[in-house]
CSV table of C-alpha atoms in Angstrom, one decimal:
chain,number,residue,atom,x,y,z
A,1,MET,CA,-58.1,-43.9,99.3
A,2,ALA,CA,-55.9,-45.5,101.6
A,3,LYS,CA,-53.1,-43.7,103.4
A,4,GLY,CA,-50.3,-44.6,104.6
A,5,ASP,CA,-49.4,-47.8,103.4
A,6,ARG,CA,-47.6,-49.6,106.2
A,7,ASN,CA,-47.0,-53.1,104.7
A,8,LEU,CA,-43.4,-54.0,104.8
A,9,GLY,CA,-43.6,-56.9,103.6
A,10,TRP,CA,-44.3,-55.6,99.4
A,11,PRO,CA,-41.8,-53.1,98.9
A,12,GLY,CA,-38.6,-55.4,100.7
A,13,PHE,CA,-39.5,-57.6,98.1
A,14,PHE,CA,-39.8,-55.0,95.8
A,15,ARG,CA,-36.5,-53.6,96.4
A,16,ALA,CA,-34.4,-57.0,97.1
A,17,PHE,CA,-35.9,-57.7,93.5
A,18,THR,CA,-34.6,-54.7,91.9
A,19,VAL,CA,-31.4,-55.4,93.5
A,20,LEU,CA,-30.7,-58.4,91.9
A,21,CYS,CA,-31.6,-56.6,88.6
A,22,ALA,CA,-29.7,-54.2,88.9
A,23,ILE,CA,-26.3,-55.9,90.0
A,24,MET,CA,-27.4,-58.1,86.8
A,25,LEU,CA,-27.5,-54.2,85.4
A,26,LEU,CA,-24.2,-53.7,85.8
A,27,LEU,CA,-22.5,-57.3,85.2
A,28,ALA,CA,-24.2,-56.3,81.4
A,29,GLN,CA,-23.2,-53.2,81.7
A,30,GLU,CA,-19.1,-54.3,82.1
A,31,GLY,CA,-19.5,-57.6,79.7
A,32,GLN,CA,-20.2,-55.4,76.3
A,33,GLY,CA,-16.6,-53.6,77.1
A,34,GLY,CA,-15.4,-57.2,76.4
A,35,VAL,CA,-16.6,-57.8,73.5
A,36,ALA,CA,-16.5,-56.2,69.8
A,37,VAL,CA,-20.4,-53.8,70.0
A,38,GLY,CA,-23.0,-55.7,67.5
A,39,SER,CA,-21.8,-59.1,68.1
A,40,GLY,CA,-23.9,-62.0,69.6
A,41,PRO,CA,-22.4,-61.8,72.8
A,42,TRP,CA,-22.5,-57.9,72.9
A,43,GLN,CA,-26.4,-57.9,71.4
A,44,ILE,CA,-27.5,-60.4,74.5
A,45,LEU,CA,-24.9,-58.0,76.8
A,46,SER,CA,-27.8,-55.4,75.3
A,47,VAL,CA,-30.5,-56.9,75.4
A,48,TYR,CA,-30.0,-58.1,78.7
A,49,GLU,CA,-29.0,-53.5,79.8
A,50,GLY,CA,-32.6,-52.4,78.4
A,51,LEU,CA,-33.4,-55.6,81.0
A,52,THR,CA,-32.6,-54.0,83.9
A,53,SER,CA,-32.6,-50.6,83.3
A,54,TRP,CA,-35.3,-50.0,85.2
A,55,THR,CA,-33.6,-50.0,88.5
A,56,VAL,CA,-32.4,-47.2,88.3
A,57,PRO,CA,-35.6,-44.8,89.0
A,58,ALA,CA,-37.0,-48.3,90.9
A,59,LEU,CA,-33.7,-47.3,93.9
A,60,PHE,CA,-34.9,-44.0,93.7
A,61,MET,CA,-38.1,-44.5,94.3
A,62,LEU,CA,-37.6,-46.7,96.4
A,63,TRP,CA,-35.5,-44.1,98.9
A,64,GLY,CA,-38.1,-41.6,98.2
A,65,MET,CA,-41.2,-44.0,99.2
A,66,PHE,CA,-39.4,-45.8,102.6
A,67,ALA,CA,-38.1,-42.1,103.3
A,68,LEU,CA,-41.3,-39.6,102.7
A,69,GLU,CA,-43.9,-41.8,104.5
A,70,GLU,CA,-41.7,-42.4,107.3
A,71,GLY,CA,-39.2,-40.3,107.6
A,72,LYS,CA,-39.2,-36.0,109.3
A,73,PRO,CA,-39.4,-32.7,107.7
A,74,ARG,CA,-37.4,-31.3,110.1
A,75,LEU,CA,-33.6,-30.1,109.1
A,76,ALA,CA,-32.2,-31.4,111.2
A,77,SER,CA,-33.3,-35.1,111.0
A,78,SER,CA,-33.1,-34.7,107.5
A,79,MET,CA,-29.2,-33.6,108.3
A,80,LEU,CA,-28.1,-36.3,110.9
A,81,GLY,CA,-30.7,-39.0,109.6
A,82,LEU,CA,-30.1,-39.0,105.9
A,83,ALA,CA,-28.2,-36.8,103.9
A,84,LEU,CA,-24.8,-37.2,106.4
A,85,PRO,CA,-25.5,-40.8,106.7
A,86,ALA,CA,-25.3,-41.1,102.7
A,87,PHE,CA,-22.2,-39.1,102.8
A,88,CYS,CA,-20.5,-41.0,104.7
A,89,LEU,CA,-22.0,-44.3,103.2
A,90,LEU,CA,-20.5,-42.7,99.9
A,91,VAL,CA,-16.9,-42.3,101.9
A,92,PHE,CA,-16.7,-46.1,103.8
A,93,TRP,CA,-17.4,-48.2,100.5
A,94,GLY,CA,-15.8,-46.3,98.6
A,95,ALA,CA,-12.5,-46.5,101.1
A,96,LEU,CA,-13.3,-49.6,101.0
A,97,TYR,CA,-13.0,-50.4,97.2
A,98,ALA,CA,-10.0,-48.7,97.1
A,99,VAL,CA,-7.9,-50.4,99.8
A,100,ALA,CA,-9.6,-54.2,98.2
A,101,ALA,CA,-8.3,-53.0,94.8
A,102,HIS,CA,-4.7,-51.9,96.2
A,103,LEU,CA,-4.4,-55.4,98.6
A,104,LEU,CA,-6.5,-57.5,95.3
A,105,GLY,CA,-3.4,-56.2,93.0
A,106,GLY,CA,-0.5,-57.0,95.2
A,107,GLY,CA,0.0,-54.3,97.7
A,108,ALA,CA,0.3,-53.6,101.5
A,109,LEU,CA,-2.4,-52.6,104.0
A,110,SER,CA,-1.4,-49.6,106.4
A,111,TRP,CA,-2.5,-46.9,107.9
A,112,SER,CA,-1.9,-44.3,105.0
A,113,GLY,CA,-2.8,-46.5,102.5
A,114,VAL,CA,-7.2,-46.6,104.4
A,115,TRP,CA,-6.3,-42.9,105.3
A,116,ALA,CA,-5.3,-41.8,101.2
A,117,ALA,CA,-8.3,-44.0,100.2
A,118,LEU,CA,-10.6,-42.6,103.7
A,119,VAL,CA,-9.4,-39.3,101.2
A,120,SER,CA,-10.2,-39.9,97.7
A,121,ALA,CA,-13.5,-41.1,98.2
A,122,ALA,CA,-14.6,-38.0,100.0
A,123,LYS,CA,-13.1,-35.9,97.8
A,124,GLY,CA,-15.0,-38.4,94.6
A,125,ASN,CA,-12.4,-40.9,93.2
A,126,THR,CA,-14.9,-43.3,93.9
A,127,TYR,CA,-16.2,-47.1,92.6
A,128,HIS,CA,-18.3,-47.0,89.3
A,129,HIS,CA,-22.0,-48.0,91.0
A,130,LEU,CA,-21.6,-46.1,93.5
A,131,TRP,CA,-22.4,-43.2,91.7
A,132,VAL,CA,-25.9,-43.6,92.8
A,133,LEU,CA,-25.7,-42.2,96.4
A,134,TYR,CA,-23.9,-39.0,94.5
A,135,PRO,CA,-28.1,-38.1,93.7
A,136,LEU,CA,-29.3,-39.6,96.7
A,137,ILE,CA,-27.2,-37.1,98.9
A,138,GLY,CA,-28.9,-34.2,96.3
A,139,LEU,CA,-32.1,-35.3,96.9
A,140,TYR,CA,-31.8,-35.9,100.6
A,141,LEU,CA,-30.3,-32.3,101.5
A,142,VAL,CA,-34.3,-31.8,99.9
A,143,HIS,CA,-36.0,-33.4,101.7
A,144,PRO,CA,-36.8,-31.4,104.6
A,145,VAL,CA,-39.1,-29.3,101.7
A,146,ILE,CA,-39.9,-31.8,99.4
A,147,HIS,CA,-41.3,-33.7,102.5
A,148,ARG,CA,-43.3,-30.9,104.0
A,149,PHE,CA,-45.3,-30.4,100.3
A,150,THR,CA,-45.6,-34.3,99.6
A,151,SER,CA,-47.2,-34.5,103.9
A,152,SER,CA,-49.7,-31.3,103.3
A,153,ALA,CA,-50.2,-31.0,99.5
A,154,SER,CA,-53.3,-32.9,98.2
A,155,ARG,CA,-53.2,-35.8,96.0
A,156,GLY,CA,-54.1,-33.1,93.1
A,157,GLU,CA,-51.0,-31.2,93.4
A,158,VAL,CA,-48.6,-34.2,94.5
A,159,ARG,CA,-50.3,-35.3,90.6
A,160,TYR,CA,-49.7,-31.8,89.4
A,161,PHE,CA,-45.8,-32.2,90.4
A,162,LEU,CA,-45.7,-36.0,89.3
A,163,ILE,CA,-47.2,-35.2,85.9
A,164,LEU,CA,-44.7,-32.4,85.6
A,165,CYS,CA,-41.5,-34.0,86.3
A,166,PHE,CA,-42.2,-36.6,84.0
A,167,LEU,CA,-42.9,-33.5,80.8
A,168,PHE,CA,-39.5,-32.0,81.6
A,169,ALA,CA,-37.5,-34.9,83.0
A,170,SER,CA,-38.5,-37.5,80.4
A,171,LEU,CA,-40.9,-37.0,77.3
A,172,LEU,CA,-39.9,-33.8,76.3
A,173,PRO,CA,-36.4,-35.1,77.1
A,174,LEU,CA,-36.9,-37.0,74.6
A,175,TRP,CA,-38.8,-35.1,72.0
A,176,SER,CA,-36.4,-32.2,71.9
A,177,ALA,CA,-33.2,-35.9,70.8
A,178,TYR,CA,-35.4,-36.3,68.4
A,179,HIS,CA,-36.6,-32.8,66.7
A,180,PRO,CA,-33.5,-30.0,68.3
A,181,ASN,CA,-34.2,-27.2,66.4
A,182,SER,CA,-38.4,-26.9,67.0
A,183,LEU,CA,-39.9,-24.5,69.3
A,184,LEU,CA,-40.9,-27.2,71.9
A,185,ALA,CA,-37.5,-27.6,72.8
A,186,ALA,CA,-35.9,-24.2,72.6
A,187,GLN,CA,-39.2,-23.2,74.4
A,188,LEU,CA,-37.3,-25.8,77.3
A,189,GLU,CA,-34.1,-25.2,77.4
A,190,ARG,CA,-35.4,-20.7,78.1
A,191,LEU,CA,-38.1,-22.1,81.3
A,192,ARG,CA,-34.9,-23.6,83.2
A,193,VAL,CA,-37.7,-26.0,84.8
A,194,HIS,CA,-35.2,-27.3,87.2
A,195,LEU,CA,-37.3,-28.4,90.6
A,196,VAL,CA,-39.1,-30.5,88.4
A,197,LEU,CA,-35.1,-32.1,87.0
A,198,GLY,CA,-33.5,-35.2,87.5
A,199,TRP,CA,-34.5,-38.1,90.5
A,200,VAL,CA,-37.4,-36.0,92.4
A,201,GLY,CA,-40.1,-36.9,90.7
A,202,CYS,CA,-39.4,-40.9,90.9
A,203,TYR,CA,-38.3,-39.7,95.0
A,204,VAL,CA,-41.5,-38.4,94.9
A,205,ALA,CA,-43.5,-41.6,92.7
A,206,GLY,CA,-41.9,-43.9,95.0
A,207,TRP,CA,-43.9,-42.2,98.2
A,208,TYR,CA,-47.6,-41.4,96.1
A,209,LEU,CA,-47.4,-45.4,95.5
A,210,ARG,CA,-47.0,-46.3,98.9
A,211,HIS,CA,-48.9,-43.7,100.5
A,212,TYR,CA,-52.0,-43.8,98.0
A,213,THR,CA,-54.2,-47.1,96.7
A,214,ILE,CA,-54.5,-46.4,92.6
A,215,GLY,CA,-58.2,-47.8,91.2
A,216,ARG,CA,-58.2,-51.2,88.8
A,217,VAL,CA,-58.6,-48.8,85.6
A,218,PRO,CA,-54.9,-46.1,86.8
A,219,GLU,CA,-53.3,-49.7,87.4
A,220,PHE,CA,-54.4,-51.2,84.2
A,221,ILE,CA,-53.5,-48.1,82.5
A,222,LEU,CA,-49.8,-48.0,83.9
A,223,TYR,CA,-48.9,-52.4,83.0
A,224,LEU,CA,-50.5,-52.1,79.6
A,225,LEU,CA,-47.9,-48.8,79.6
A,226,GLY,CA,-45.2,-50.2,81.4
A,227,ILE,CA,-45.2,-53.0,78.7
A,228,LEU,CA,-45.2,-50.7,75.9
A,229,GLY,CA,-42.0,-48.6,78.1
A,230,MET,CA,-40.6,-52.4,78.1
A,231,VAL,CA,-41.0,-52.8,74.0
A,232,PHE,CA,-39.4,-48.5,72.9
A,233,THR,CA,-35.9,-49.7,75.5
A,234,LEU,CA,-35.6,-52.7,73.0
A,235,MET,CA,-36.7,-51.5,70.5
A,236,GLY,CA,-37.5,-47.6,70.3
A,237,ASN,CA,-34.1,-47.3,68.0
A,238,THR,CA,-35.2,-49.8,65.7
A,239,LEU,CA,-38.7,-48.9,65.4
A,240,PHE,CA,-37.4,-44.9,65.6
A,241,GLY,CA,-34.2,-44.2,65.2
A,242,GLY,CA,-32.2,-41.8,67.8
A,243,GLY,CA,-29.7,-44.2,69.1
A,244,ARG,CA,-29.6,-47.3,71.1
A,245,GLU,CA,-28.0,-44.7,74.1
A,246,LEU,CA,-31.6,-41.9,73.3
A,247,TRP,CA,-34.1,-45.0,75.0
A,248,TYR,CA,-31.1,-46.8,77.4
A,249,LEU,CA,-31.3,-43.7,79.6
A,250,TYR,CA,-33.1,-44.1,83.2
A,251,THR,CA,-34.2,-41.2,82.7
A,252,SER,CA,-36.1,-42.1,79.6
A,253,PRO,CA,-39.9,-41.9,79.4
A,254,ASN,CA,-40.7,-45.7,78.2
A,255,VAL,CA,-37.5,-46.9,81.3
A,256,VAL,CA,-39.2,-44.9,84.6
A,257,LEU,CA,-42.5,-46.0,83.3
A,258,THR,CA,-41.1,-49.5,83.0
A,259,ALA,CA,-40.6,-48.7,86.6
A,260,LEU,CA,-43.7,-47.8,87.1
A,261,ALA,CA,-45.3,-50.8,86.3
A,262,LEU,CA,-43.6,-52.8,88.7
A,263,CYS,CA,-43.7,-51.2,91.4
A,264,VAL,CA,-46.7,-50.9,91.2
A,265,LEU,CA,-47.1,-55.2,90.7
A,266,PHE,CA,-44.9,-55.8,93.6
A,267,ARG,CA,-47.4,-53.4,96.0
A,268,TYR,CA,-51.1,-54.8,93.2
A,269,VAL,CA,-49.7,-58.4,92.6
A,270,LEU,CA,-47.0,-59.3,94.0
A,271,GLY,CA,-46.9,-58.6,97.8
A,272,ILE,CA,-50.2,-59.7,98.3
A,273,SER,CA,-49.9,-61.7,101.5
A,274,GLU,CA,-51.3,-61.7,104.7
A,275,GLU,CA,-49.6,-64.5,106.5
A,276,ARG,CA,-47.2,-61.6,109.4
A,277,SER,CA,-43.6,-64.2,109.3
A,278,ARG,CA,-43.3,-64.3,105.3
A,279,ARG,CA,-44.2,-60.4,105.6
A,280,ARG,CA,-41.2,-59.8,107.6
A,281,SER,CA,-39.1,-62.1,106.3
A,282,VAL,CA,-39.1,-59.9,102.9
A,283,TYR,CA,-39.4,-57.5,104.4
A,284,GLU,CA,-36.5,-58.9,106.6
A,285,LEU,CA,-34.4,-59.8,102.9
A,286,GLY,CA,-35.2,-55.9,101.6
A,287,SER,CA,-33.6,-54.4,104.6
A,288,TYR,CA,-30.4,-55.7,103.1
A,289,ALA,CA,-30.8,-55.8,100.2
A,290,PHE,CA,-28.7,-52.5,99.7
A,291,GLY,CA,-25.9,-53.4,101.3
A,292,ILE,CA,-25.9,-56.5,99.2
A,293,TYR,CA,-25.7,-54.1,95.9
A,294,LEU,CA,-23.0,-51.8,98.0
A,295,PHE,CA,-21.1,-55.6,98.6
A,296,HIS,CA,-21.2,-57.1,95.7
A,297,GLN,CA,-18.5,-55.5,93.2
A,298,LEU,CA,-15.8,-57.1,96.6
A,299,TRP,CA,-17.0,-60.6,95.3
A,300,VAL,CA,-16.7,-59.6,90.8
A,301,LEU,CA,-13.7,-58.3,92.2
A,302,VAL,CA,-12.3,-61.4,94.6
A,303,PHE,CA,-14.0,-63.8,90.9
A,304,ARG,CA,-12.3,-61.3,88.6
A,305,TRP,CA,-9.0,-62.4,91.1
A,306,PHE,CA,-9.2,-66.0,90.4
A,307,GLY,CA,-10.0,-65.4,86.8
A,308,PHE,CA,-13.9,-65.6,86.2
A,309,SER,CA,-15.9,-63.4,84.6
A,310,VAL,CA,-19.4,-63.1,83.4
A,311,LEU,CA,-17.4,-63.7,79.5
A,312,ASP,CA,-16.8,-67.6,80.9
A,313,PHE,CA,-19.7,-68.3,79.1
A,314,SER,CA,-23.0,-68.0,77.1
A,315,PRO,CA,-24.4,-64.6,78.5
A,316,VAL,CA,-27.6,-66.2,77.8
A,317,ILE,CA,-26.9,-67.8,81.1
A,318,SER,CA,-23.9,-66.3,82.6
A,319,VAL,CA,-26.1,-63.1,83.5
A,320,PRO,CA,-28.4,-64.2,85.8
A,321,PHE,CA,-26.3,-67.1,87.6
A,322,PHE,CA,-24.0,-64.8,88.4
A,323,ALA,CA,-25.6,-62.1,89.0
A,324,LEU,CA,-27.6,-64.3,91.5
A,325,VAL,CA,-24.5,-66.0,92.8
A,326,PHE,CA,-23.2,-62.5,93.9
A,327,PHE,CA,-26.8,-62.0,95.2
A,328,LEU,CA,-26.3,-64.9,98.0
A,329,LEU,CA,-22.8,-64.5,99.1
A,330,SER,CA,-23.4,-60.9,99.5
A,331,ILE,CA,-26.4,-62.0,101.6
A,332,PRO,CA,-24.2,-62.3,105.0
A,333,PHE,CA,-21.6,-59.4,104.5
A,334,ALA,CA,-24.7,-57.1,104.9
A,335,TRP,CA,-25.7,-59.4,108.0
A,336,LEU,CA,-22.9,-58.4,109.5
A,337,VAL,CA,-21.9,-54.5,108.0
A,338,SER,CA,-26.5,-54.1,109.8
A,339,LEU,CA,-24.6,-54.9,112.8
A,340,ILE,CA,-22.1,-53.2,113.5
A,341,PRO,CA,-23.4,-50.8,116.6
A,342,GLY,CA,-24.1,-47.8,116.1
A,343,VAL,CA,-23.5,-47.6,112.8
A,344,GLY,CA,-24.1,-50.6,111.1
A,345,THR,CA,-27.8,-49.8,109.5
A,346,LYS,CA,-26.2,-46.7,108.5
A,347,LEU,CA,-23.4,-48.4,106.7
A,348,THR,CA,-26.7,-50.9,104.8
């Protein structure tokens, strides 16, 4: 058992790849709104959505991976170093998107308009891809408690906690969807084990997979479960029914298992290089990755203003093509924002 993995190469690589795929997810979801349900393009976009839905739990794994491994458990450090910056991040980017949409729509820039955009963002009126910041702020609010637990708990206790999270937040809700009137579904509703619901399991799981070294057998079991998870995401409705939305839920067990398997794959297979300069380069790209995620929708707005759309040609090509274009175009701007004195790193 090796504790405290300090190799920053593979987490940076995984973070960059996750953000690229998250951009594909958003493009596929947005594109589905512009085509007829059940049509050929819709089916292709739906497949892309299924292939990339794992990115949402993976983002929370990455946040936990860094915050719990490198952060501090003190209350002041959590509030001032995590929760407050995350809220300011939400307000800043929410206001920026409101102003950008206003300008691209032919409006004029004014201080009163900027202030109104900031107030509106603070009240919760933000751009759609920023929704992940709300549960992240919630996790940061309880971060001191989670950090105390992970820093003092035994490996077995952490495993027990993760099993409870997977059981109550992923597996049992899927069972209840198929058997809403069963005794188990009724007991699940009565127990109300809120401590292990939501994204806390992914938050702790990301830290666990970075902090501890797992054996070969668990590694390959996770790969197998990840492959099965992807198959169930794409074909679960066809094989078992229940509706496409049920299998595409970000907290569904198939989606979460795919995210876990990919995290393990990046640590033990795709991120084992010992070359320092390569590690440093990948880590630096990863450090800007979330800034790229935050920024890329500005390029979507600009391209839309010029008349370009993901539906301009076949979605088979357009989704990965535009995702890569937006990712690459956003890198220098995420880097520039990170250079703002005092606050740059907090905004990306």
